[in-house]
Amino acid sequence: MTYRIGLIGCGGRQNAHVEAFESVEQCEIVAVVDLNQKICQEFAEKNGIPQAYTSISEMIESAEVDIVTVVTRPKWMFQPVMTAIETGVKGILMEKPFGVNIEDAETMRDRAKATGTTLLVNHQYRFFDLAQQMRDILQSGELGQVEYFRSISAIKLHGQGTHMIDFVRFLHDEKPFSWALGNFSGRETFDAKQIGPDYNTGILVFEDGVPLYVEAGRGSSQSPYPGNGLNLYADAVCTKGRIWFGLSHGLRIWCPDGRYQEVEGSWPAIGKPAQIRLTKSLIDTIENSTDNRCHAQKAYATQEALCALLESSLTNQKITFPLDMPPELMARVRERLNV
């Protein structure tokens, strides 16, 4: 079967999806939609896409689309995803994060499940070769037991921060979180490409007691290694050693016998094959109902973590999981910061 692909949104990140779907033999990109007709038409012409639309439901129905990508700013993500679900597509690959407020993520997840729609969130870091290597090393026990994780993102919590928290969740075998304590500051970039405060910090504790220390946004700790064009990294400190991943550096491993190893790999080179693997996994899940690393249910757990850190800062309280909190979290954060 050839799957007919429709693209929602013409932002820069959509180019990676175009490249990935063009690399998968079973897929054909047939249409693109954007509210800006001029930009949409230009994107279609540049990429050889035969049809351009300004209505999502019209695109899906008229072009007989099977799968859509959703590439918009987080605060506009919910409605396109819901429209695609209700219009009857087989699969959706939406950009991270999984919405903004937890009730939106819950609605998208539950409605997709009810309609049989495969909904994935583009946490493509899970498909990095380096991520699998790091996970295998940690789970082998050769470095001992994990004492703590750390995730750092120079881009906001609802930007790359979601990638780094989700990355650690993948490393730690999807173990659920028990509680969170967080703080935030800064309103200068609140409504930029990624919504939210300029800076977040906090702690997320897994149910097995292992903590994850988090920083995201302006002022986050810089990687200690030179040439760090993208300040995104994750660290696992263990009882017998340590392993570190940096998006601009690959892996660094401190072994129990005193050996030190480096495994090369950096963005964007590691990104393309990961995106293709994710795209192929989407087809596999649609056809065979296989478990997927980026399934909405897994992304929901990461979204809970983001929201818990923000809610903790608002209430000055430790937040426990599963979440039980008032709706419209980001609106309440906005009010606190007087944006």
PDB file of C-alpha atoms in Angstrom, residues 58-284:
ATOM      1  CA  GLU A  58     -10.538  20.012   2.781  1.00  0.00           C
ATOM      2  CA  MET A  59      -6.999  18.820   2.195  1.00  0.00           C
ATOM      3  CA  ILE A  60      -7.578  15.493   3.940  1.00  0.00           C
ATOM      4  CA  GLU A  61     -10.860  14.811   2.143  1.00  0.00           C
ATOM      5  CA  SER A  62     -10.050  16.148  -1.335  1.00  0.00           C
ATOM      6  CA  ALA A  63      -6.516  14.754  -1.549  1.00  0.00           C
ATOM      7  CA  GLU A  64      -7.549  11.492   0.159  1.00  0.00           C
ATOM      8  CA  VAL A  65      -4.791  11.808   2.743  1.00  0.00           C
ATOM      9  CA  ASP A  66      -3.893   8.830   4.944  1.00  0.00           C
ATOM     10  CA  ILE A  67      -1.213  10.396   7.177  1.00  0.00           C
ATOM     11  CA  VAL A  68      -0.528  13.981   8.223  1.00  0.00           C
ATOM     12  CA  THR A  69       2.329  15.778   9.868  1.00  0.00           C
ATOM     13  CA  VAL A  70       1.507  18.709  12.127  1.00  0.00           C
ATOM     14  CA  VAL A  71       4.194  21.386  12.320  1.00  0.00           C
ATOM     15  CA  THR A  72       2.964  24.539  14.050  1.00  0.00           C
ATOM     16  CA  ARG A  73       3.911  26.464  17.153  1.00  0.00           C
ATOM     17  CA  PRO A  74       2.889  24.565  20.299  1.00  0.00           C
ATOM     18  CA  LYS A  75       0.087  26.963  21.237  1.00  0.00           C
ATOM     19  CA  TRP A  76      -1.616  26.281  17.864  1.00  0.00           C
ATOM     20  CA  MET A  77      -1.082  22.507  17.767  1.00  0.00           C
ATOM     21  CA  PHE A  78      -4.267  21.231  19.379  1.00  0.00           C
ATOM     22  CA  GLN A  79      -6.871  22.151  16.766  1.00  0.00           C
ATOM     23  CA  PRO A  80      -5.011  20.818  13.697  1.00  0.00           C
ATOM     24  CA  VAL A  81      -4.433  17.496  15.461  1.00  0.00           C
ATOM     25  CA  MET A  82      -8.072  17.235  16.501  1.00  0.00           C
ATOM     26  CA  THR A  83      -9.286  18.159  13.017  1.00  0.00           C
ATOM     27  CA  ALA A  84      -7.061  15.466  11.502  1.00  0.00           C
ATOM     28  CA  ILE A  85      -8.356  12.872  13.980  1.00  0.00           C
ATOM     29  CA  GLU A  86     -11.992  13.738  13.329  1.00  0.00           C
ATOM     30  CA  THR A  87     -11.503  13.827   9.543  1.00  0.00           C
ATOM     31  CA  GLY A  88     -10.406  10.216   9.623  1.00  0.00           C
ATOM     32  CA  VAL A  89      -6.707   9.915   8.860  1.00  0.00           C
ATOM     33  CA  LYS A  90      -4.901   6.687   9.714  1.00  0.00           C
ATOM     34  CA  GLY A  91      -1.866   8.318  11.308  1.00  0.00           C
ATOM     35  CA  ILE A  92      -0.583  11.629  12.673  1.00  0.00           C
ATOM     36  CA  LEU A  93       2.996  12.658  13.353  1.00  0.00           C
ATOM     37  CA  MET A  94       2.915  15.882  15.339  1.00  0.00           C
ATOM     38  CA  GLU A  95       5.858  17.986  16.387  1.00  0.00           C
ATOM     39  CA  LYS A  96       6.786  18.172  20.048  1.00  0.00           C
ATOM     40  CA  PRO A  97       5.757  19.167  22.643  1.00  0.00           C
ATOM     41  CA  PHE A  98       2.509  17.253  23.106  1.00  0.00           C
ATOM     42  CA  GLY A  99       0.492  20.473  23.223  1.00  0.00           C
ATOM     43  CA  VAL A 100       0.769  23.084  25.966  1.00  0.00           C
ATOM     44  CA  ASN A 101      -1.728  22.245  28.719  1.00  0.00           C
ATOM     45  CA  ILE A 102      -2.139  18.732  30.080  1.00  0.00           C
ATOM     46  CA  GLU A 103      -5.884  18.627  29.346  1.00  0.00           C
ATOM     47  CA  ASP A 104      -5.163  19.214  25.645  1.00  0.00           C
ATOM     48  CA  ALA A 105      -2.651  16.353  25.582  1.00  0.00           C
ATOM     49  CA  GLU A 106      -5.169  14.108  27.341  1.00  0.00           C
ATOM     50  CA  THR A 107      -7.909  14.982  24.850  1.00  0.00           C
ATOM     51  CA  MET A 108      -5.680  14.330  21.828  1.00  0.00           C
ATOM     52  CA  ARG A 109      -4.424  11.046  23.264  1.00  0.00           C
ATOM     53  CA  ASP A 110      -7.849   9.748  24.234  1.00  0.00           C
ATOM     54  CA  ARG A 111      -9.613  10.802  21.039  1.00  0.00           C
ATOM     55  CA  ALA A 112      -6.921   9.218  18.885  1.00  0.00           C
ATOM     56  CA  LYS A 113      -7.278   5.971  20.833  1.00  0.00           C
ATOM     57  CA  ALA A 114     -11.073   6.038  20.533  1.00  0.00           C
ATOM     58  CA  THR A 115     -10.962   6.508  16.748  1.00  0.00           C
ATOM     59  CA  GLY A 116      -8.123   4.069  16.129  1.00  0.00           C
ATOM     60  CA  THR A 117      -5.831   6.831  14.867  1.00  0.00           C
ATOM     61  CA  THR A 118      -2.104   6.254  15.342  1.00  0.00           C
ATOM     62  CA  LEU A 119      -0.823   9.429  17.010  1.00  0.00           C
ATOM     63  CA  LEU A 120       2.924   9.920  17.428  1.00  0.00           C
ATOM     64  CA  VAL A 121       4.828  12.877  18.878  1.00  0.00           C
ATOM     65  CA  ASN A 122       8.107  13.716  17.171  1.00  0.00           C
ATOM     66  CA  HIS A 123      10.468  12.914  20.044  1.00  0.00           C
ATOM     67  CA  GLN A 124      12.906  11.622  17.437  1.00  0.00           C
ATOM     68  CA  TYR A 125      15.847  11.615  19.867  1.00  0.00           C
ATOM     69  CA  ARG A 126      14.566   8.171  20.923  1.00  0.00           C
ATOM     70  CA  PHE A 127      15.620   6.909  17.488  1.00  0.00           C
ATOM     71  CA  PHE A 128      19.200   8.184  17.627  1.00  0.00           C
ATOM     72  CA  ASP A 129      21.724   5.346  17.403  1.00  0.00           C
ATOM     73  CA  LEU A 130      23.502   7.058  20.299  1.00  0.00           C
ATOM     74  CA  ALA A 131      20.341   6.975  22.417  1.00  0.00           C
ATOM     75  CA  GLN A 132      20.041   3.223  21.928  1.00  0.00           C
ATOM     76  CA  GLN A 133      23.739   2.736  22.736  1.00  0.00           C
ATOM     77  CA  MET A 134      23.444   4.816  25.895  1.00  0.00           C
ATOM     78  CA  ARG A 135      20.311   2.947  26.983  1.00  0.00           C
ATOM     79  CA  ASP A 136      21.935  -0.434  26.349  1.00  0.00           C
ATOM     80  CA  ILE A 137      25.003   0.506  28.402  1.00  0.00           C
ATOM     81  CA  LEU A 138      22.902   1.730  31.317  1.00  0.00           C
ATOM     82  CA  GLN A 139      20.638  -1.306  31.284  1.00  0.00           C
ATOM     83  CA  SER A 140      23.566  -3.733  31.032  1.00  0.00           C
ATOM     84  CA  GLY A 141      24.636  -2.733  34.543  1.00  0.00           C
ATOM     85  CA  GLU A 142      28.294  -2.310  33.582  1.00  0.00           C
ATOM     86  CA  LEU A 143      28.284   1.194  35.094  1.00  0.00           C
ATOM     87  CA  GLY A 144      26.388   0.050  38.171  1.00  0.00           C
ATOM     88  CA  GLN A 145      23.109   1.535  39.325  1.00  0.00           C
ATOM     89  CA  VAL A 146      22.028   5.012  38.230  1.00  0.00           C
ATOM     90  CA  GLU A 147      22.375   7.464  41.106  1.00  0.00           C
ATOM     91  CA  TYR A 148      20.928  10.440  39.216  1.00  0.00           C
ATOM     92  CA  PHE A 149      20.220  11.869  35.780  1.00  0.00           C
ATOM     93  CA  ARG A 150      20.622  15.442  34.588  1.00  0.00           C
ATOM     94  CA  SER A 151      19.086  17.024  31.474  1.00  0.00           C
ATOM     95  CA  ILE A 152      20.046  20.452  30.150  1.00  0.00           C
ATOM     96  CA  SER A 153      18.505  22.462  27.332  1.00  0.00           C
ATOM     97  CA  ALA A 154      19.455  25.998  26.380  1.00  0.00           C
ATOM     98  CA  ILE A 155      16.040  26.172  24.697  1.00  0.00           C
ATOM     99  CA  LYS A 156      12.860  26.433  26.778  1.00  0.00           C
ATOM    100  CA  LEU A 157      10.983  23.691  28.593  1.00  0.00           C
ATOM    101  CA  HIS A 158       8.314  23.501  25.862  1.00  0.00           C
ATOM    102  CA  GLY A 159      11.075  23.676  23.236  1.00  0.00           C
ATOM    103  CA  GLN A 160      14.025  21.302  23.423  1.00  0.00           C
ATOM    104  CA  GLY A 161      13.419  20.820  27.143  1.00  0.00           C
ATOM    105  CA  THR A 162      10.726  18.304  26.265  1.00  0.00           C
ATOM    106  CA  HIS A 163      13.248  16.392  24.122  1.00  0.00           C
ATOM    107  CA  MET A 164      15.763  16.087  26.934  1.00  0.00           C
ATOM    108  CA  ILE A 165      13.263  14.966  29.582  1.00  0.00           C
ATOM    109  CA  ASP A 166      11.764  12.480  27.145  1.00  0.00           C
ATOM    110  CA  PHE A 167      15.274  11.282  26.243  1.00  0.00           C
ATOM    111  CA  VAL A 168      15.956  10.432  29.896  1.00  0.00           C
ATOM    112  CA  ARG A 169      12.603   8.685  30.208  1.00  0.00           C
ATOM    113  CA  PHE A 170      13.650   6.481  27.271  1.00  0.00           C
ATOM    114  CA  LEU A 171      16.999   5.761  28.926  1.00  0.00           C
ATOM    115  CA  HIS A 172      15.300   4.812  32.189  1.00  0.00           C
ATOM    116  CA  ASP A 173      12.926   2.304  30.594  1.00  0.00           C
ATOM    117  CA  GLU A 174       9.800   4.501  30.709  1.00  0.00           C
ATOM    118  CA  LYS A 175       9.620   4.333  34.496  1.00  0.00           C
ATOM    119  CA  PRO A 176       6.903   6.677  35.794  1.00  0.00           C
ATOM    120  CA  PHE A 177       7.624   9.782  37.805  1.00  0.00           C
ATOM    121  CA  SER A 178       6.599   9.993  41.445  1.00  0.00           C
ATOM    122  CA  TRP A 179       6.896  13.712  42.185  1.00  0.00           C
ATOM    123  CA  ALA A 180       8.251  17.021  40.884  1.00  0.00           C
ATOM    124  CA  LEU A 181       9.500  20.299  42.321  1.00  0.00           C
ATOM    125  CA  GLY A 182      10.190  23.225  40.020  1.00  0.00           C
ATOM    126  CA  ASN A 183      10.738  26.934  39.570  1.00  0.00           C
ATOM    127  CA  PHE A 184      10.676  29.360  36.656  1.00  0.00           C
ATOM    128  CA  SER A 185      11.604  32.943  35.861  1.00  0.00           C
ATOM    129  CA  GLY A 186      11.629  35.436  33.019  1.00  0.00           C
ATOM    130  CA  ARG A 187       8.953  36.713  30.697  1.00  0.00           C
ATOM    131  CA  GLU A 188      10.966  38.369  27.918  1.00  0.00           C
ATOM    132  CA  THR A 189      10.505  35.522  25.414  1.00  0.00           C
ATOM    133  CA  PHE A 190       7.197  34.158  26.711  1.00  0.00           C
ATOM    134  CA  ASP A 191       5.346  34.235  23.374  1.00  0.00           C
ATOM    135  CA  ALA A 192       8.302  33.446  21.145  1.00  0.00           C
ATOM    136  CA  LYS A 193       8.409  30.320  18.971  1.00  0.00           C
ATOM    137  CA  GLN A 194       8.203  28.181  22.111  1.00  0.00           C
ATOM    138  CA  ILE A 195       5.703  29.442  24.680  1.00  0.00           C
ATOM    139  CA  GLY A 196       6.530  29.798  28.363  1.00  0.00           C
ATOM    140  CA  PRO A 197       8.970  31.352  30.840  1.00  0.00           C
ATOM    141  CA  ASP A 198      12.534  32.116  29.802  1.00  0.00           C
ATOM    142  CA  TYR A 199      14.061  29.665  32.305  1.00  0.00           C
ATOM    143  CA  ASN A 200      12.993  26.564  34.209  1.00  0.00           C
ATOM    144  CA  THR A 201      14.784  24.462  36.767  1.00  0.00           C
ATOM    145  CA  GLY A 202      13.661  21.608  38.957  1.00  0.00           C
ATOM    146  CA  ILE A 203      13.757  17.976  39.941  1.00  0.00           C
ATOM    147  CA  LEU A 204      11.677  15.043  38.744  1.00  0.00           C
ATOM    148  CA  VAL A 205      11.900  11.852  40.803  1.00  0.00           C
ATOM    149  CA  PHE A 206      11.153   8.460  39.264  1.00  0.00           C
ATOM    150  CA  GLU A 207       9.118   5.934  41.232  1.00  0.00           C
ATOM    151  CA  ASP A 208      12.289   3.950  41.907  1.00  0.00           C
ATOM    152  CA  GLY A 209      13.739   6.998  43.688  1.00  0.00           C
ATOM    153  CA  VAL A 210      16.217   8.038  40.959  1.00  0.00           C
ATOM    154  CA  PRO A 211      16.147  11.834  40.504  1.00  0.00           C
ATOM    155  CA  LEU A 212      16.338  13.761  37.231  1.00  0.00           C
ATOM    156  CA  TYR A 213      17.666  17.314  37.640  1.00  0.00           C
ATOM    157  CA  VAL A 214      16.350  19.616  34.930  1.00  0.00           C
ATOM    158  CA  GLU A 215      17.354  22.969  33.477  1.00  0.00           C
ATOM    159  CA  ALA A 216      15.784  24.541  30.392  1.00  0.00           C
ATOM    160  CA  GLY A 217      15.963  27.930  28.740  1.00  0.00           C
ATOM    161  CA  ARG A 218      18.133  31.011  29.008  1.00  0.00           C
ATOM    162  CA  GLY A 219      20.880  30.721  31.575  1.00  0.00           C
ATOM    163  CA  SER A 220      21.010  26.928  31.587  1.00  0.00           C
ATOM    164  CA  SER A 221      24.350  25.376  32.491  1.00  0.00           C
ATOM    165  CA  GLN A 222      26.704  25.248  29.533  1.00  0.00           C
ATOM    166  CA  SER A 223      28.255  22.031  28.322  1.00  0.00           C
ATOM    167  CA  PRO A 224      31.818  21.781  29.667  1.00  0.00           C
ATOM    168  CA  TYR A 225      33.146  20.838  26.215  1.00  0.00           C
ATOM    169  CA  PRO A 226      34.236  23.319  23.520  1.00  0.00           C
ATOM    170  CA  GLY A 227      32.417  23.648  20.238  1.00  0.00           C
ATOM    171  CA  ASN A 228      29.020  23.188  21.806  1.00  0.00           C
ATOM    172  CA  GLY A 229      26.829  24.768  19.138  1.00  0.00           C
ATOM    173  CA  LEU A 230      23.688  23.212  20.604  1.00  0.00           C
ATOM    174  CA  ASN A 231      23.667  23.251  24.392  1.00  0.00           C
ATOM    175  CA  LEU A 232      21.525  20.154  24.879  1.00  0.00           C
ATOM    176  CA  TYR A 233      22.824  17.239  26.876  1.00  0.00           C
ATOM    177  CA  ALA A 234      21.931  14.461  29.287  1.00  0.00           C
ATOM    178  CA  ASP A 235      24.075  12.886  31.972  1.00  0.00           C
ATOM    179  CA  ALA A 236      23.739   9.625  33.914  1.00  0.00           C
ATOM    180  CA  VAL A 237      25.909   9.317  37.017  1.00  0.00           C
ATOM    181  CA  CYS A 238      26.110   5.736  38.249  1.00  0.00           C
ATOM    182  CA  THR A 239      27.639   3.844  41.171  1.00  0.00           C
ATOM    183  CA  LYS A 240      30.563   2.548  39.064  1.00  0.00           C
ATOM    184  CA  GLY A 241      30.848   5.074  36.246  1.00  0.00           C
ATOM    185  CA  ARG A 242      29.195   7.771  34.201  1.00  0.00           C
ATOM    186  CA  ILE A 243      27.830   8.267  30.678  1.00  0.00           C
ATOM    187  CA  TRP A 244      27.099  11.607  29.027  1.00  0.00           C
ATOM    188  CA  PHE A 245      25.289  12.486  25.779  1.00  0.00           C
ATOM    189  CA  GLY A 246      25.580  15.846  24.043  1.00  0.00           C
ATOM    190  CA  LEU A 247      23.722  16.756  20.863  1.00  0.00           C
ATOM    191  CA  SER A 248      26.913  18.394  19.553  1.00  0.00           C
ATOM    192  CA  HIS A 249      29.358  15.839  20.976  1.00  0.00           C
ATOM    193  CA  GLY A 250      28.088  12.257  20.959  1.00  0.00           C
ATOM    194  CA  LEU A 251      28.772  10.013  23.960  1.00  0.00           C
ATOM    195  CA  ARG A 252      31.421  10.240  26.667  1.00  0.00           C
ATOM    196  CA  ILE A 253      31.817   7.213  28.928  1.00  0.00           C
ATOM    197  CA  TRP A 254      33.770   6.861  32.179  1.00  0.00           C
ATOM    198  CA  CYS A 255      34.196   3.122  32.815  1.00  0.00           C
ATOM    199  CA  PRO A 256      34.689   1.316  36.142  1.00  0.00           C
ATOM    200  CA  ASP A 257      38.212   0.179  35.169  1.00  0.00           C
ATOM    201  CA  GLY A 258      39.342   3.752  34.583  1.00  0.00           C
ATOM    202  CA  ARG A 259      38.961   3.723  30.812  1.00  0.00           C
ATOM    203  CA  TYR A 260      37.470   6.753  29.082  1.00  0.00           C
ATOM    204  CA  GLN A 261      35.655   6.355  25.765  1.00  0.00           C
ATOM    205  CA  GLU A 262      34.128   8.720  23.226  1.00  0.00           C
ATOM    206  CA  VAL A 263      31.555   7.792  20.585  1.00  0.00           C
ATOM    207  CA  GLU A 264      31.304  10.371  17.844  1.00  0.00           C
ATOM    208  CA  GLY A 265      27.997  11.797  16.667  1.00  0.00           C
ATOM    209  CA  SER A 266      26.455  15.236  16.391  1.00  0.00           C
ATOM    210  CA  TRP A 267      23.467  17.098  15.064  1.00  0.00           C
ATOM    211  CA  PRO A 268      22.374  17.345  12.288  1.00  0.00           C
ATOM    212  CA  ALA A 269      24.107  14.185  11.027  1.00  0.00           C
ATOM    213  CA  ILE A 270      22.416  11.995  13.657  1.00  0.00           C
ATOM    214  CA  GLY A 271      19.018  13.562  12.971  1.00  0.00           C
ATOM    215  CA  LYS A 272      18.190  12.388   9.445  1.00  0.00           C
ATOM    216  CA  PRO A 273      18.482   8.613  10.023  1.00  0.00           C
ATOM    217  CA  ALA A 274      16.551   8.952  13.291  1.00  0.00           C
ATOM    218  CA  GLN A 275      13.730  10.807  11.527  1.00  0.00           C
ATOM    219  CA  ILE A 276      13.557   8.151   8.815  1.00  0.00           C
ATOM    220  CA  ARG A 277      13.429   5.368  11.435  1.00  0.00           C
ATOM    221  CA  LEU A 278      10.626   7.194  13.229  1.00  0.00           C
ATOM    222  CA  THR A 279       8.695   7.588   9.959  1.00  0.00           C
ATOM    223  CA  LYS A 280       9.077   3.891   9.135  1.00  0.00           C
ATOM    224  CA  SER A 281       7.949   3.024  12.656  1.00  0.00           C
ATOM    225  CA  LEU A 282       4.772   5.044  12.093  1.00  0.00           C
ATOM    226  CA  ILE A 283       3.908   2.868   9.092  1.00  0.00           C
ATOM    227  CA  ASP A 284       4.680  -0.286  11.076  1.00  0.00           C
TER     228      ASP A 284
END
